[in-house]
Amino acid sequence: DEVNKEPLTITILRDGSIKLNDEPILEADVLDELRFIYRSRPGAPIVVSADRAVPYGRAVQMVDYARQAGAEQFLIKVEEDR
């Protein structure tokens, strides 16, 4: 199914704020929202993008949330000035 192949995106901005698929989200809500999404889109890959100033551990935490929600394919991207 093509919808399941379209990657989900989590972006961690320089100021620490988070976006899920370009929509602002609180970190406390990330896991529940990912679980909701993965119920209808099992197998969708996830891309975690973070500004270089963001501690690596925060990106890893987002991957851990995705794994708990059912994700199996991950990519972490480090970017300048997000």
PDB file of N, CA, C and O in Angstrom:
ATOM      1  N   ASP A   1       0.847  -1.183   0.000  1.00  0.00           N
ATOM      2  CA  ASP A   1       0.000   0.000   0.000  1.00  0.00           C
ATOM      3  C   ASP A   1       0.891   1.244   0.000  1.00  0.00           C
ATOM      4  O   ASP A   1       1.758   1.396   0.851  1.00  0.00           O
ATOM      5  N   GLU A   2       0.664   2.154  -0.934  1.00  0.00           N
ATOM      6  CA  GLU A   2       1.513   3.335  -1.090  1.00  0.00           C
ATOM      7  C   GLU A   2       1.473   4.264   0.116  1.00  0.00           C
ATOM      8  O   GLU A   2       2.462   4.887   0.457  1.00  0.00           O
ATOM      9  N   VAL A   3       0.315   4.372   0.776  1.00  0.00           N
ATOM     10  CA  VAL A   3       0.208   5.245   1.946  1.00  0.00           C
ATOM     11  C   VAL A   3       1.170   4.777   3.029  1.00  0.00           C
ATOM     12  O   VAL A   3       1.807   5.582   3.693  1.00  0.00           O
ATOM     13  N   ASN A   4       1.307   3.481   3.211  1.00  0.00           N
ATOM     14  CA  ASN A   4       2.191   2.958   4.242  1.00  0.00           C
ATOM     15  C   ASN A   4       3.664   3.156   3.909  1.00  0.00           C
ATOM     16  O   ASN A   4       4.508   3.075   4.779  1.00  0.00           O
ATOM     17  N   LYS A   5       3.985   3.405   2.639  1.00  0.00           N
ATOM     18  CA  LYS A   5       5.377   3.596   2.237  1.00  0.00           C
ATOM     19  C   LYS A   5       5.823   5.049   2.416  1.00  0.00           C
ATOM     20  O   LYS A   5       7.004   5.345   2.493  1.00  0.00           O
ATOM     21  N   GLU A   6       4.873   5.973   2.470  1.00  0.00           N
ATOM     22  CA  GLU A   6       5.181   7.392   2.674  1.00  0.00           C
ATOM     23  C   GLU A   6       5.718   7.569   4.094  1.00  0.00           C
ATOM     24  O   GLU A   6       5.069   7.198   5.064  1.00  0.00           O
ATOM     25  N   PRO A   7       6.935   8.127   4.248  1.00  0.00           N
ATOM     26  CA  PRO A   7       7.505   8.218   5.595  1.00  0.00           C
ATOM     27  C   PRO A   7       6.801   9.249   6.467  1.00  0.00           C
ATOM     28  O   PRO A   7       6.317  10.271   6.000  1.00  0.00           O
ATOM     29  N   LEU A   8       6.758   8.935   7.751  1.00  0.00           N
ATOM     30  CA  LEU A   8       6.353   9.906   8.753  1.00  0.00           C
ATOM     31  C   LEU A   8       7.581  10.735   9.075  1.00  0.00           C
ATOM     32  O   LEU A   8       8.712  10.252   8.925  1.00  0.00           O
ATOM     33  N   THR A   9       7.394  11.956   9.528  1.00  0.00           N
ATOM     34  CA  THR A   9       8.541  12.784   9.869  1.00  0.00           C
ATOM     35  C   THR A   9       8.371  13.371  11.264  1.00  0.00           C
ATOM     36  O   THR A   9       7.289  13.839  11.624  1.00  0.00           O
ATOM     37  N   ILE A  10       9.440  13.292  12.024  1.00  0.00           N
ATOM     38  CA  ILE A  10       9.532  14.003  13.298  1.00  0.00           C
ATOM     39  C   ILE A  10      10.691  14.967  13.146  1.00  0.00           C
ATOM     40  O   ILE A  10      11.794  14.566  12.772  1.00  0.00           O
ATOM     41  N   THR A  11      10.441  16.235  13.418  1.00  0.00           N
ATOM     42  CA  THR A  11      11.474  17.259  13.313  1.00  0.00           C
ATOM     43  C   THR A  11      11.666  17.888  14.688  1.00  0.00           C
ATOM     44  O   THR A  11      10.697  18.307  15.320  1.00  0.00           O
ATOM     45  N   ILE A  12      12.928  17.936  15.124  1.00  0.00           N
ATOM     46  CA  ILE A  12      13.262  18.605  16.382  1.00  0.00           C
ATOM     47  C   ILE A  12      14.004  19.883  16.013  1.00  0.00           C
ATOM     48  O   ILE A  12      15.078  19.841  15.415  1.00  0.00           O
ATOM     49  N   LEU A  13      13.400  21.003  16.333  1.00  0.00           N
ATOM     50  CA  LEU A  13      13.965  22.299  15.970  1.00  0.00           C
ATOM     51  C   LEU A  13      15.017  22.745  16.982  1.00  0.00           C
ATOM     52  O   LEU A  13      15.099  22.218  18.092  1.00  0.00           O
ATOM     53  N   ARG A  14      15.811  23.721  16.582  1.00  0.00           N
ATOM     54  CA  ARG A  14      16.896  24.242  17.425  1.00  0.00           C
ATOM     55  C   ARG A  14      16.385  24.643  18.810  1.00  0.00           C
ATOM     56  O   ARG A  14      17.062  24.440  19.810  1.00  0.00           O
ATOM     57  N   ASP A  15      15.181  25.215  18.868  1.00  0.00           N
ATOM     58  CA  ASP A  15      14.628  25.662  20.157  1.00  0.00           C
ATOM     59  C   ASP A  15      14.061  24.514  20.988  1.00  0.00           C
ATOM     60  O   ASP A  15      13.527  24.723  22.072  1.00  0.00           O
ATOM     61  N   GLY A  16      14.153  23.263  20.465  1.00  0.00           N
ATOM     62  CA  GLY A  16      13.691  22.098  21.196  1.00  0.00           C
ATOM     63  C   GLY A  16      12.263  21.698  20.893  1.00  0.00           C
ATOM     64  O   GLY A  16      11.808  20.640  21.323  1.00  0.00           O
ATOM     65  N   SER A  17      11.552  22.539  20.153  1.00  0.00           N
ATOM     66  CA  SER A  17      10.171  22.188  19.814  1.00  0.00           C
ATOM     67  C   SER A  17      10.161  21.040  18.809  1.00  0.00           C
ATOM     68  O   SER A  17      11.143  20.795  18.105  1.00  0.00           O
ATOM     69  N   ILE A  18       9.031  20.343  18.752  1.00  0.00           N
ATOM     70  CA  ILE A  18       8.910  19.135  17.931  1.00  0.00           C
ATOM     71  C   ILE A  18       7.747  19.287  16.965  1.00  0.00           C
ATOM     72  O   ILE A  18       6.707  19.854  17.309  1.00  0.00           O
ATOM     73  N   LYS A  19       7.937  18.762  15.766  1.00  0.00           N
ATOM     74  CA  LYS A  19       6.853  18.686  14.787  1.00  0.00           C
ATOM     75  C   LYS A  19       6.715  17.233  14.339  1.00  0.00           C
ATOM     76  O   LYS A  19       7.711  16.557  14.120  1.00  0.00           O
ATOM     77  N   LEU A  20       5.480  16.792  14.217  1.00  0.00           N
ATOM     78  CA  LEU A  20       5.184  15.467  13.676  1.00  0.00           C
ATOM     79  C   LEU A  20       4.440  15.695  12.373  1.00  0.00           C
ATOM     80  O   LEU A  20       3.368  16.305  12.375  1.00  0.00           O
ATOM     81  N   ASN A  21       5.051  15.277  11.273  1.00  0.00           N
ATOM     82  CA  ASN A  21       4.479  15.535   9.940  1.00  0.00           C
ATOM     83  C   ASN A  21       4.165  17.022   9.766  1.00  0.00           C
ATOM     84  O   ASN A  21       3.081  17.401   9.330  1.00  0.00           O
ATOM     85  N   ASP A  22       5.117  17.873  10.153  1.00  0.00           N
ATOM     86  CA  ASP A  22       5.037  19.335  10.014  1.00  0.00           C
ATOM     87  C   ASP A  22       4.004  20.010  10.912  1.00  0.00           C
ATOM     88  O   ASP A  22       3.750  21.197  10.759  1.00  0.00           O
ATOM     89  N   GLU A  23       3.403  19.269  11.843  1.00  0.00           N
ATOM     90  CA  GLU A  23       2.448  19.857  12.786  1.00  0.00           C
ATOM     91  C   GLU A  23       3.087  19.899  14.172  1.00  0.00           C
ATOM     92  O   GLU A  23       3.598  18.882  14.646  1.00  0.00           O
ATOM     93  N   PRO A  24       3.051  21.052  14.844  1.00  0.00           N
ATOM     94  CA  PRO A  24       3.633  21.134  16.192  1.00  0.00           C
ATOM     95  C   PRO A  24       2.982  20.118  17.132  1.00  0.00           C
ATOM     96  O   PRO A  24       1.768  19.871  17.060  1.00  0.00           O
ATOM     97  N   ILE A  25       3.805  19.525  18.002  1.00  0.00           N
ATOM     98  CA  ILE A  25       3.312  18.533  18.965  1.00  0.00           C
ATOM     99  C   ILE A  25       4.180  18.607  20.213  1.00  0.00           C
ATOM    100  O   ILE A  25       5.379  18.887  20.130  1.00  0.00           O
ATOM    101  N   LEU A  26       3.570  18.380  21.361  1.00  0.00           N
ATOM    102  CA  LEU A  26       4.321  18.325  22.610  1.00  0.00           C
ATOM    103  C   LEU A  26       4.986  16.955  22.715  1.00  0.00           C
ATOM    104  O   LEU A  26       4.400  15.940  22.312  1.00  0.00           O
ATOM    105  N   GLU A  27       6.184  16.927  23.284  1.00  0.00           N
ATOM    106  CA  GLU A  27       6.878  15.643  23.411  1.00  0.00           C
ATOM    107  C   GLU A  27       6.032  14.630  24.174  1.00  0.00           C
ATOM    108  O   GLU A  27       6.016  13.448  23.842  1.00  0.00           O
ATOM    109  N   ALA A  28       5.272  15.087  25.169  1.00  0.00           N
ATOM    110  CA  ALA A  28       4.434  14.185  25.962  1.00  0.00           C
ATOM    111  C   ALA A  28       3.367  13.489  25.122  1.00  0.00           C
ATOM    112  O   ALA A  28       2.851  12.446  25.514  1.00  0.00           O
ATOM    113  N   ASP A  29       3.041  14.050  23.955  1.00  0.00           N
ATOM    114  CA  ASP A  29       1.990  13.491  23.101  1.00  0.00           C
ATOM    115  C   ASP A  29       2.528  12.653  21.932  1.00  0.00           C
ATOM    116  O   ASP A  29       1.742  12.028  21.217  1.00  0.00           O
ATOM    117  N   VAL A  30       3.840  12.645  21.736  1.00  0.00           N
ATOM    118  CA  VAL A  30       4.416  11.985  20.557  1.00  0.00           C
ATOM    119  C   VAL A  30       4.087  10.502  20.518  1.00  0.00           C
ATOM    120  O   VAL A  30       3.616   9.986  19.498  1.00  0.00           O
ATOM    121  N   LEU A  31       4.318   9.780  21.592  1.00  0.00           N
ATOM    122  CA  LEU A  31       4.106   8.329  21.584  1.00  0.00           C
ATOM    123  C   LEU A  31       2.651   7.978  21.290  1.00  0.00           C
ATOM    124  O   LEU A  31       2.377   7.132  20.432  1.00  0.00           O
ATOM    125  N   ASP A  32       1.712   8.633  21.972  1.00  0.00           N
ATOM    126  CA  ASP A  32       0.295   8.325  21.736  1.00  0.00           C
ATOM    127  C   ASP A  32      -0.107   8.636  20.300  1.00  0.00           C
ATOM    128  O   ASP A  32      -0.846   7.870  19.678  1.00  0.00           O
ATOM    129  N   GLU A  33       0.374   9.750  19.763  1.00  0.00           N
ATOM    130  CA  GLU A  33       0.022  10.121  18.388  1.00  0.00           C
ATOM    131  C   GLU A  33       0.620   9.122  17.397  1.00  0.00           C
ATOM    132  O   GLU A  33      -0.038   8.726  16.440  1.00  0.00           O
ATOM    133  N   LEU A  34       1.867   8.694  17.626  1.00  0.00           N
ATOM    134  CA  LEU A  34       2.475   7.700  16.745  1.00  0.00           C
ATOM    135  C   LEU A  34       1.716   6.373  16.808  1.00  0.00           C
ATOM    136  O   LEU A  34       1.496   5.740  15.777  1.00  0.00           O
ATOM    137  N   ARG A  35       1.306   5.963  17.992  1.00  0.00           N
ATOM    138  CA  ARG A  35       0.517   4.727  18.111  1.00  0.00           C
ATOM    139  C   ARG A  35      -0.767   4.831  17.298  1.00  0.00           C
ATOM    140  O   ARG A  35      -1.158   3.882  16.627  1.00  0.00           O
ATOM    141  N   PHE A  36      -1.420   5.993  17.382  1.00  0.00           N
ATOM    142  CA  PHE A  36      -2.655   6.219  16.624  1.00  0.00           C
ATOM    143  C   PHE A  36      -2.382   6.110  15.121  1.00  0.00           C
ATOM    144  O   PHE A  36      -3.105   5.434  14.384  1.00  0.00           O
ATOM    145  N   ILE A  37      -1.315   6.751  14.652  1.00  0.00           N
ATOM    146  CA  ILE A  37      -0.970   6.739  13.223  1.00  0.00           C
ATOM    147  C   ILE A  37      -0.632   5.323  12.761  1.00  0.00           C
ATOM    148  O   ILE A  37      -1.088   4.874  11.712  1.00  0.00           O
ATOM    149  N   TYR A  38       0.169   4.595  13.558  1.00  0.00           N
ATOM    150  CA  TYR A  38       0.609   3.261  13.130  1.00  0.00           C
ATOM    151  C   TYR A  38      -0.518   2.233  13.113  1.00  0.00           C
ATOM    152  O   TYR A  38      -0.391   1.209  12.459  1.00  0.00           O
ATOM    153  N   ARG A  39      -1.631   2.512  13.784  1.00  0.00           N
ATOM    154  CA  ARG A  39      -2.780   1.616  13.667  1.00  0.00           C
ATOM    155  C   ARG A  39      -3.312   1.602  12.234  1.00  0.00           C
ATOM    156  O   ARG A  39      -3.735   0.572  11.740  1.00  0.00           O
ATOM    157  N   SER A  40      -3.290   2.749  11.576  1.00  0.00           N
ATOM    158  CA  SER A  40      -3.808   2.826  10.204  1.00  0.00           C
ATOM    159  C   SER A  40      -2.698   2.751   9.157  1.00  0.00           C
ATOM    160  O   SER A  40      -2.985   2.572   7.981  1.00  0.00           O
ATOM    161  N   ARG A  41      -1.436   2.911   9.575  1.00  0.00           N
ATOM    162  CA  ARG A  41      -0.327   2.901   8.617  1.00  0.00           C
ATOM    163  C   ARG A  41       0.810   1.996   9.091  1.00  0.00           C
ATOM    164  O   ARG A  41       1.954   2.435   9.221  1.00  0.00           O
ATOM    165  N   PRO A  42       0.527   0.725   9.357  1.00  0.00           N
ATOM    166  CA  PRO A  42       1.599  -0.159   9.820  1.00  0.00           C
ATOM    167  C   PRO A  42       2.695  -0.269   8.758  1.00  0.00           C
ATOM    168  O   PRO A  42       2.412  -0.278   7.573  1.00  0.00           O
ATOM    169  N   GLY A  43       3.913  -0.296   9.230  1.00  0.00           N
ATOM    170  CA  GLY A  43       5.027  -0.455   8.310  1.00  0.00           C
ATOM    171  C   GLY A  43       5.554   0.838   7.712  1.00  0.00           C
ATOM    172  O   GLY A  43       6.531   0.822   6.973  1.00  0.00           O
ATOM    173  N   ALA A  44       4.926   1.977   8.023  1.00  0.00           N
ATOM    174  CA  ALA A  44       5.415   3.252   7.473  1.00  0.00           C
ATOM    175  C   ALA A  44       6.792   3.561   8.070  1.00  0.00           C
ATOM    176  O   ALA A  44       6.988   3.455   9.275  1.00  0.00           O
ATOM    177  N   PRO A  45       7.759   3.927   7.229  1.00  0.00           N
ATOM    178  CA  PRO A  45       9.069   4.320   7.756  1.00  0.00           C
ATOM    179  C   PRO A  45       8.974   5.669   8.450  1.00  0.00           C
ATOM    180  O   PRO A  45       8.013   6.417   8.255  1.00  0.00           O
ATOM    181  N   ILE A  46       9.957   5.985   9.272  1.00  0.00           N
ATOM    182  CA  ILE A  46       9.958   7.264   9.964  1.00  0.00           C
ATOM    183  C   ILE A  46      11.313   7.934   9.829  1.00  0.00           C
ATOM    184  O   ILE A  46      12.352   7.273   9.904  1.00  0.00           O
ATOM    185  N   VAL A  47      11.291   9.233   9.574  1.00  0.00           N
ATOM    186  CA  VAL A  47      12.496  10.038   9.469  1.00  0.00           C
ATOM    187  C   VAL A  47      12.495  11.014  10.637  1.00  0.00           C
ATOM    188  O   VAL A  47      11.542  11.770  10.829  1.00  0.00           O
ATOM    189  N   VAL A  48      13.561  10.982  11.432  1.00  0.00           N
ATOM    190  CA  VAL A  48      13.730  11.931  12.530  1.00  0.00           C
ATOM    191  C   VAL A  48      14.797  12.928  12.098  1.00  0.00           C
ATOM    192  O   VAL A  48      15.945  12.546  11.864  1.00  0.00           O
ATOM    193  N   SER A  49      14.394  14.188  11.955  1.00  0.00           N
ATOM    194  CA  SER A  49      15.330  15.251  11.575  1.00  0.00           C
ATOM    195  C   SER A  49      15.561  16.140  12.785  1.00  0.00           C
ATOM    196  O   SER A  49      14.612  16.496  13.477  1.00  0.00           O
ATOM    197  N   ALA A  50      16.812  16.492  13.003  1.00  0.00           N
ATOM    198  CA  ALA A  50      17.124  17.351  14.150  1.00  0.00           C
ATOM    199  C   ALA A  50      18.195  18.356  13.765  1.00  0.00           C
ATOM    200  O   ALA A  50      19.090  18.050  12.989  1.00  0.00           O
ATOM    201  N   ASP A  51      18.088  19.538  14.328  1.00  0.00           N
ATOM    202  CA  ASP A  51      19.132  20.544  14.174  1.00  0.00           C
ATOM    203  C   ASP A  51      20.399  20.033  14.861  1.00  0.00           C
ATOM    204  O   ASP A  51      20.326  19.283  15.840  1.00  0.00           O
ATOM    205  N   ARG A  52      21.557  20.430  14.356  1.00  0.00           N
ATOM    206  CA  ARG A  52      22.829  19.994  14.955  1.00  0.00           C
ATOM    207  C   ARG A  52      22.946  20.371  16.424  1.00  0.00           C
ATOM    208  O   ARG A  52      23.646  19.702  17.179  1.00  0.00           O
ATOM    209  N   ALA A  53      22.268  21.442  16.828  1.00  0.00           N
ATOM    210  CA  ALA A  53      22.345  21.901  18.220  1.00  0.00           C
ATOM    211  C   ALA A  53      21.543  21.015  19.171  1.00  0.00           C
ATOM    212  O   ALA A  53      21.708  21.093  20.386  1.00  0.00           O
ATOM    213  N   VAL A  54      20.689  20.158  18.635  1.00  0.00           N
ATOM    214  CA  VAL A  54      19.848  19.285  19.461  1.00  0.00           C
ATOM    215  C   VAL A  54      20.683  18.100  19.936  1.00  0.00           C
ATOM    216  O   VAL A  54      21.353  17.448  19.128  1.00  0.00           O
ATOM    217  N   PRO A  55      20.664  17.800  21.242  1.00  0.00           N
ATOM    218  CA  PRO A  55      21.417  16.642  21.727  1.00  0.00           C
ATOM    219  C   PRO A  55      20.974  15.357  21.015  1.00  0.00           C
ATOM    220  O   PRO A  55      19.780  15.134  20.814  1.00  0.00           O
ATOM    221  N   TYR A  56      21.945  14.528  20.635  1.00  0.00           N
ATOM    222  CA  TYR A  56      21.666  13.291  19.906  1.00  0.00           C
ATOM    223  C   TYR A  56      20.654  12.424  20.649  1.00  0.00           C
ATOM    224  O   TYR A  56      19.810  11.774  20.041  1.00  0.00           O
ATOM    225  N   GLY A  57      20.718  12.441  21.964  1.00  0.00           N
ATOM    226  CA  GLY A  57      19.813  11.632  22.771  1.00  0.00           C
ATOM    227  C   GLY A  57      18.348  11.957  22.544  1.00  0.00           C
ATOM    228  O   GLY A  57      17.483  11.090  22.657  1.00  0.00           O
ATOM    229  N   ARG A  58      18.036  13.206  22.197  1.00  0.00           N
ATOM    230  CA  ARG A  58      16.638  13.566  21.920  1.00  0.00           C
ATOM    231  C   ARG A  58      16.166  12.893  20.647  1.00  0.00           C
ATOM    232  O   ARG A  58      15.033  12.436  20.564  1.00  0.00           O
ATOM    233  N   ALA A  59      17.021  12.849  19.633  1.00  0.00           N
ATOM    234  CA  ALA A  59      16.649  12.171  18.385  1.00  0.00           C
ATOM    235  C   ALA A  59      16.461  10.680  18.646  1.00  0.00           C
ATOM    236  O   ALA A  59      15.509  10.071  18.153  1.00  0.00           O
ATOM    237  N   VAL A  60      17.351  10.101  19.435  1.00  0.00           N
ATOM    238  CA  VAL A  60      17.235   8.682  19.768  1.00  0.00           C
ATOM    239  C   VAL A  60      15.938   8.424  20.538  1.00  0.00           C
ATOM    240  O   VAL A  60      15.267   7.415  20.319  1.00  0.00           O
ATOM    241  N   GLN A  61      15.554   9.349  21.402  1.00  0.00           N
ATOM    242  CA  GLN A  61      14.295   9.194  22.148  1.00  0.00           C
ATOM    243  C   GLN A  61      13.107   9.148  21.186  1.00  0.00           C
ATOM    244  O   GLN A  61      12.185   8.363  21.368  1.00  0.00           O
ATOM    245  N   MET A  62      13.130   9.978  20.133  1.00  0.00           N
ATOM    246  CA  MET A  62      12.038   9.972  19.159  1.00  0.00           C
ATOM    247  C   MET A  62      11.989   8.632  18.408  1.00  0.00           C
ATOM    248  O   MET A  62      10.916   8.091  18.147  1.00  0.00           O
ATOM    249  N   VAL A  63      13.154   8.079  18.087  1.00  0.00           N
ATOM    250  CA  VAL A  63      13.208   6.762  17.445  1.00  0.00           C
ATOM    251  C   VAL A  63      12.639   5.710  18.396  1.00  0.00           C
ATOM    252  O   VAL A  63      11.901   4.818  17.981  1.00  0.00           O
ATOM    253  N   ASP A  64      12.961   5.831  19.674  1.00  0.00           N
ATOM    254  CA  ASP A  64      12.430   4.883  20.653  1.00  0.00           C
ATOM    255  C   ASP A  64      10.907   4.968  20.729  1.00  0.00           C
ATOM    256  O   ASP A  64      10.219   3.941  20.779  1.00  0.00           O
ATOM    257  N   TYR A  65      10.358   6.180  20.717  1.00  0.00           N
ATOM    258  CA  TYR A  65       8.897   6.335  20.686  1.00  0.00           C
ATOM    259  C   TYR A  65       8.322   5.651  19.444  1.00  0.00           C
ATOM    260  O   TYR A  65       7.318   4.950  19.519  1.00  0.00           O
ATOM    261  N   ALA A  66       8.964   5.875  18.304  1.00  0.00           N
ATOM    262  CA  ALA A  66       8.480   5.284  17.051  1.00  0.00           C
ATOM    263  C   ALA A  66       8.518   3.757  17.132  1.00  0.00           C
ATOM    264  O   ALA A  66       7.580   3.078  16.716  1.00  0.00           O
ATOM    265  N   ARG A  67       9.588   3.223  17.683  1.00  0.00           N
ATOM    266  CA  ARG A  67       9.711   1.762  17.833  1.00  0.00           C
ATOM    267  C   ARG A  67       8.593   1.227  18.732  1.00  0.00           C
ATOM    268  O   ARG A  67       7.960   0.222  18.417  1.00  0.00           O
ATOM    269  N   GLN A  68       8.329   1.906  19.838  1.00  0.00           N
ATOM    270  CA  GLN A  68       7.264   1.494  20.747  1.00  0.00           C
ATOM    271  C   GLN A  68       5.892   1.539  20.060  1.00  0.00           C
ATOM    272  O   GLN A  68       5.009   0.748  20.381  1.00  0.00           O
ATOM    273  N   ALA A  69       5.747   2.468  19.118  1.00  0.00           N
ATOM    274  CA  ALA A  69       4.473   2.621  18.407  1.00  0.00           C
ATOM    275  C   ALA A  69       4.313   1.599  17.279  1.00  0.00           C
ATOM    276  O   ALA A  69       3.230   1.450  16.731  1.00  0.00           O
ATOM    277  N   GLY A  70       5.410   0.925  16.902  1.00  0.00           N
ATOM    278  CA  GLY A  70       5.321  -0.100  15.869  1.00  0.00           C
ATOM    279  C   GLY A  70       6.183   0.129  14.640  1.00  0.00           C
ATOM    280  O   GLY A  70       6.159  -0.667  13.712  1.00  0.00           O
ATOM    281  N   ALA A  71       6.953   1.207  14.622  1.00  0.00           N
ATOM    282  CA  ALA A  71       7.822   1.472  13.474  1.00  0.00           C
ATOM    283  C   ALA A  71       8.949   0.447  13.409  1.00  0.00           C
ATOM    284  O   ALA A  71       9.427  -0.023  14.432  1.00  0.00           O
ATOM    285  N   GLU A  72       9.350   0.107  12.184  1.00  0.00           N
ATOM    286  CA  GLU A  72      10.437  -0.845  11.988  1.00  0.00           C
ATOM    287  C   GLU A  72      11.574  -0.275  11.144  1.00  0.00           C
ATOM    288  O   GLU A  72      12.662  -0.830  11.120  1.00  0.00           O
ATOM    289  N   GLN A  73      11.311   0.816  10.428  1.00  0.00           N
ATOM    290  CA  GLN A  73      12.341   1.442   9.588  1.00  0.00           C
ATOM    291  C   GLN A  73      12.543   2.881  10.052  1.00  0.00           C
ATOM    292  O   GLN A  73      11.582   3.640  10.171  1.00  0.00           O
ATOM    293  N   PHE A  74      13.821   3.253  10.293  1.00  0.00           N
ATOM    294  CA  PHE A  74      14.151   4.567  10.848  1.00  0.00           C
ATOM    295  C   PHE A  74      15.286   5.216  10.074  1.00  0.00           C
ATOM    296  O   PHE A  74      16.159   4.528   9.560  1.00  0.00           O
ATOM    297  N   LEU A  75      15.281   6.520  10.060  1.00  0.00           N
ATOM    298  CA  LEU A  75      16.391   7.301   9.527  1.00  0.00           C
ATOM    299  C   LEU A  75      16.533   8.538  10.404  1.00  0.00           C
ATOM    300  O   LEU A  75      15.541   9.212  10.681  1.00  0.00           O
ATOM    301  N   ILE A  76      17.737   8.816  10.870  1.00  0.00           N
ATOM    302  CA  ILE A  76      17.993  10.041  11.627  1.00  0.00           C
ATOM    303  C   ILE A  76      18.798  10.974  10.734  1.00  0.00           C
ATOM    304  O   ILE A  76      19.836  10.592  10.202  1.00  0.00           O
ATOM    305  N   LYS A  77      18.290  12.195  10.543  1.00  0.00           N
ATOM    306  CA  LYS A  77      18.963  13.206   9.739  1.00  0.00           C
ATOM    307  C   LYS A  77      19.344  14.373  10.646  1.00  0.00           C
ATOM    308  O   LYS A  77      18.522  14.842  11.426  1.00  0.00           O
ATOM    309  N   VAL A  78      20.587  14.812  10.531  1.00  0.00           N
ATOM    310  CA  VAL A  78      21.038  15.986  11.281  1.00  0.00           C
ATOM    311  C   VAL A  78      21.141  17.129  10.282  1.00  0.00           C
ATOM    312  O   VAL A  78      21.748  16.986   9.223  1.00  0.00           O
ATOM    313  N   GLU A  79      20.510  18.248  10.619  1.00  0.00           N
ATOM    314  CA  GLU A  79      20.460  19.366   9.688  1.00  0.00           C
ATOM    315  C   GLU A  79      20.879  20.650  10.389  1.00  0.00           C
ATOM    316  O   GLU A  79      20.769  20.781  11.583  1.00  0.00           O
ATOM    317  N   GLU A  80      21.329  21.609   9.593  1.00  0.00           N
ATOM    318  CA  GLU A  80      21.689  22.935  10.100  1.00  0.00           C
ATOM    319  C   GLU A  80      20.464  23.830  10.131  1.00  0.00           C
ATOM    320  O   GLU A  80      19.614  23.764   9.259  1.00  0.00           O
ATOM    321  N   ASP A  81      20.389  24.663  11.154  1.00  0.00           N
ATOM    322  CA  ASP A  81      19.413  25.756  11.228  1.00  0.00           C
ATOM    323  C   ASP A  81      17.981  25.323  10.977  1.00  0.00           C
ATOM    324  O   ASP A  81      17.312  25.804  10.076  1.00  0.00           O
ATOM    325  N   ARG A  82      17.490  24.414  11.782  1.00  0.00           N
ATOM    326  CA  ARG A  82      16.082  23.997  11.684  1.00  0.00           C
ATOM    327  C   ARG A  82      15.282  24.737  12.717  1.00  0.00           C
ATOM    328  O   ARG A  82      15.720  25.103  13.724  1.00  0.00           O
TER     329      ARG A  82
END
